[in-house]
mmCIF file of C-alpha atoms in Angstrom:
data_model
loop_
_atom_site.group_PDB
_atom_site.id
_atom_site.type_symbol
_atom_site.label_atom_id
_atom_site.label_comp_id
_atom_site.label_asym_id
_atom_site.label_seq_id
_atom_site.Cartn_x
_atom_site.Cartn_y
_atom_site.Cartn_z
ATOM 1 C CA MET A 792 26.055 -72.498 19.281
ATOM 2 C CA ARG A 793 29.489 -70.949 19.106
ATOM 3 C CA PRO A 794 30.217 -68.290 16.487
ATOM 4 C CA PRO A 795 32.353 -69.374 13.545
ATOM 5 C CA ARG A 796 36.060 -68.648 13.706
ATOM 6 C CA SER A 797 37.644 -66.320 11.186
ATOM 7 C CA ARG A 798 38.853 -69.165 8.928
ATOM 8 C CA GLU A 799 35.422 -70.759 8.937
ATOM 9 C CA ARG A 800 33.802 -67.388 8.212
ATOM 10 C CA LEU A 801 36.215 -66.782 5.325
ATOM 11 C CA LEU A 802 35.527 -70.248 3.905
ATOM 12 C CA ILE A 803 31.763 -69.759 4.158
ATOM 13 C CA ARG A 804 32.027 -66.380 2.399
ATOM 14 C CA ALA A 805 34.179 -67.868 -0.351
ATOM 15 C CA ILE A 806 31.689 -70.702 -0.914
ATOM 16 C CA ALA A 807 28.770 -68.251 -0.977
ATOM 17 C CA CYS A 808 30.571 -65.990 -3.471
ATOM 18 C CA ALA A 809 31.492 -68.962 -5.660
ATOM 19 C CA GLY A 810 27.878 -70.155 -5.580
ATOM 20 C CA LEU A 811 26.554 -66.742 -6.557
ATOM 21 C CA ILE A 812 29.087 -66.419 -9.383
ATOM 22 C CA GLY A 813 28.178 -69.935 -10.556
ATOM 23 C CA LEU A 814 24.497 -69.008 -10.541
ATOM 24 C CA ALA A 815 25.293 -65.851 -12.517
ATOM 25 C CA TRP A 816 27.262 -67.923 -15.028
ATOM 26 C CA LEU A 817 24.302 -70.263 -15.470
ATOM 27 C CA ALA A 818 21.986 -67.276 -15.943
ATOM 28 C CA GLN A 819 24.375 -65.820 -18.530
ATOM 29 C CA GLN A 820 24.451 -69.108 -20.429
ATOM 30 C CA ALA A 821 20.661 -69.525 -20.331
ATOM 31 C CA ILE A 822 19.347 -65.981 -20.816
ATOM 32 C CA GLY A 823 22.347 -63.785 -21.538
ATOM 33 C CA TRP A 824 23.652 -60.729 -19.785
ATOM 34 C CA ILE A 825 20.189 -59.630 -18.735
ATOM 35 C CA GLY A 826 19.995 -62.807 -16.648
ATOM 36 C CA VAL A 827 23.153 -61.789 -14.776
ATOM 37 C CA GLY A 828 21.627 -58.366 -14.149
ATOM 38 C CA LEU A 829 18.404 -59.915 -12.859
ATOM 39 C CA ILE A 830 20.288 -62.273 -10.524
ATOM 40 C CA GLY A 831 22.209 -59.250 -9.223
ATOM 41 C CA LEU A 832 19.023 -57.235 -8.678
ATOM 42 C CA PHE A 833 17.373 -60.123 -6.855
ATOM 43 C CA THR A 834 20.408 -60.624 -4.603
ATOM 44 C CA LEU A 835 20.586 -56.893 -3.894
ATOM 45 C CA PHE A 836 16.854 -56.772 -3.088
ATOM 46 C CA VAL A 837 17.030 -59.668 -0.635
ATOM 47 C CA ALA A 838 20.166 -58.330 1.088
ATOM 48 C CA VAL A 839 18.800 -54.799 1.502
ATOM 49 C CA ARG A 840 15.468 -56.130 2.735
ATOM 50 C CA TYR A 841 17.246 -58.273 5.324
ATOM 51 C CA GLU A 842 19.381 -55.296 6.361
ATOM 52 C CA LEU A 843 16.316 -53.112 6.853
ATOM 53 C CA GLU A 844 14.113 -55.623 8.659
ATOM 54 C CA GLY A 845 16.779 -57.417 10.650
ATOM 55 C CA ASN A 846 15.421 -59.805 13.232
ATOM 56 C CA LEU A 847 12.207 -57.858 13.728
ATOM 57 C CA PRO A 848 8.809 -59.305 12.869
ATOM 58 C CA VAL A 849 7.505 -58.820 9.360
ATOM 59 C CA GLY A 850 3.866 -57.976 8.810
ATOM 60 C CA PRO A 851 1.489 -55.371 7.521
ATOM 61 C CA GLN A 852 1.967 -51.763 8.582
ATOM 62 C CA MET A 853 -1.149 -51.718 10.756
ATOM 63 C CA THR A 854 0.045 -54.195 13.417
ATOM 64 C CA PRO A 855 1.549 -52.154 16.254
ATOM 65 C CA ASP A 856 1.060 -55.009 18.738
ATOM 66 C CA LEU A 857 3.533 -57.125 16.788
ATOM 67 C CA TYR A 858 6.244 -54.476 17.026
ATOM 68 C CA ALA A 859 5.410 -53.627 20.648
ATOM 69 C CA SER A 860 5.779 -57.265 21.717
ATOM 70 C CA GLN A 861 9.145 -57.521 19.942
ATOM 71 C CA PHE A 862 10.526 -54.362 21.555
ATOM 72 C CA GLY A 863 9.001 -55.272 24.933
ATOM 73 C CA LYS A 864 10.829 -58.579 24.861
ATOM 74 C CA HIS A 865 14.203 -56.843 24.560
ATOM 75 C CA GLY A 866 13.424 -53.980 26.939
ATOM 76 C CA PRO A 867 14.458 -55.430 30.355
ATOM 77 C CA GLU A 868 17.746 -56.966 29.134
ATOM 78 C CA HIS A 869 21.031 -56.546 30.940
ATOM 79 C CA ALA A 870 23.866 -54.699 29.237
ATOM 80 C CA ALA A 871 25.743 -57.950 28.533
ATOM 81 C CA GLU A 872 22.722 -59.485 26.790
ATOM 82 C CA ARG A 873 22.260 -56.352 24.685
ATOM 83 C CA ALA A 874 25.952 -56.353 23.739
ATOM 84 C CA GLY A 875 25.787 -60.011 22.758
ATOM 85 C CA ARG A 876 22.730 -59.399 20.593
ATOM 86 C CA ARG A 877 24.417 -56.391 18.948
ATOM 87 C CA HIS A 878 27.572 -58.442 18.267
ATOM 88 C CA GLU A 879 25.517 -61.212 16.672
ATOM 89 C CA TRP A 880 23.594 -58.669 14.586
ATOM 90 C CA ALA A 881 26.857 -57.050 13.415
ATOM 91 C CA GLY A 882 28.042 -60.394 12.042
ATOM 92 C CA GLN A 883 24.800 -60.926 10.191
ATOM 93 C CA LEU A 884 24.875 -57.375 8.891
ATOM 94 C CA SER A 885 28.369 -57.802 7.449
ATOM 95 C CA ALA A 886 27.163 -60.856 5.519
ATOM 96 C CA ALA A 887 24.171 -58.901 4.222
ATOM 97 C CA ARG A 888 26.438 -56.051 3.137
ATOM 98 C CA LEU A 889 28.703 -58.500 1.294
ATOM 99 C CA ALA A 890 25.668 -59.915 -0.515
ATOM 100 C CA ALA A 891 24.416 -56.398 -1.326
ATOM 101 C CA GLY A 892 27.811 -55.467 -2.758
ATOM 102 C CA LEU A 893 27.982 -58.602 -4.886
ATOM 103 C CA GLY A 894 24.399 -58.086 -6.045
ATOM 104 C CA ALA A 895 25.109 -54.499 -7.063
ATOM 105 C CA LEU A 896 28.255 -55.607 -8.890
ATOM 106 C CA LEU A 897 26.391 -58.354 -10.759
ATOM 107 C CA ALA A 898 23.571 -55.952 -11.667
ATOM 108 C CA LEU A 899 26.004 -53.349 -12.993
ATOM 109 C CA VAL A 900 28.023 -55.869 -14.989
ATOM 110 C CA GLY A 901 24.990 -57.705 -16.333
ATOM 111 C CA PHE A 902 22.951 -54.690 -17.378
ATOM 112 C CA GLY A 903 26.091 -52.848 -18.528
ATOM 113 C CA PHE A 904 27.076 -55.619 -20.931
ATOM 114 C CA PHE A 905 23.464 -56.078 -22.015
ATOM 115 C CA PHE A 906 23.029 -52.427 -22.969
ATOM 116 C CA MET A 907 26.505 -52.200 -24.471
ATOM 117 C CA LEU A 908 25.973 -55.242 -26.687
ATOM 118 C CA GLU A 909 22.390 -54.474 -27.649
ATOM 119 C CA PHE A 910 22.471 -50.710 -28.110
ATOM 120 C CA GLY A 911 26.167 -49.991 -28.591
ATOM 121 C CA GLN A 912 26.171 -50.814 -32.309
#
């Protein structure tokens, strides 16, 4: 599958941002500002977890065979294959960083307004 062009990537990011802002608006209407903060925390948690784990297997800490098989699979690659995998991972990482930034922003705005409105009086 070919990678998306820059216009397609920009359109996908805009749709994802609009969807997240729409979800935050629904949370604000249903629960209040704490709902926006919770949506932001959840988005931040998922993005950071994806950034940390990447495309590696997920399992309990006591499974070294799982990690050894994953690293053994990528060991005898040629330089071009490694570069292609790194390029693909960089694209996925930029999307995860965008989601982490939006999640942090939503968490700050949501919890900031919640504490300001509740305890600012």
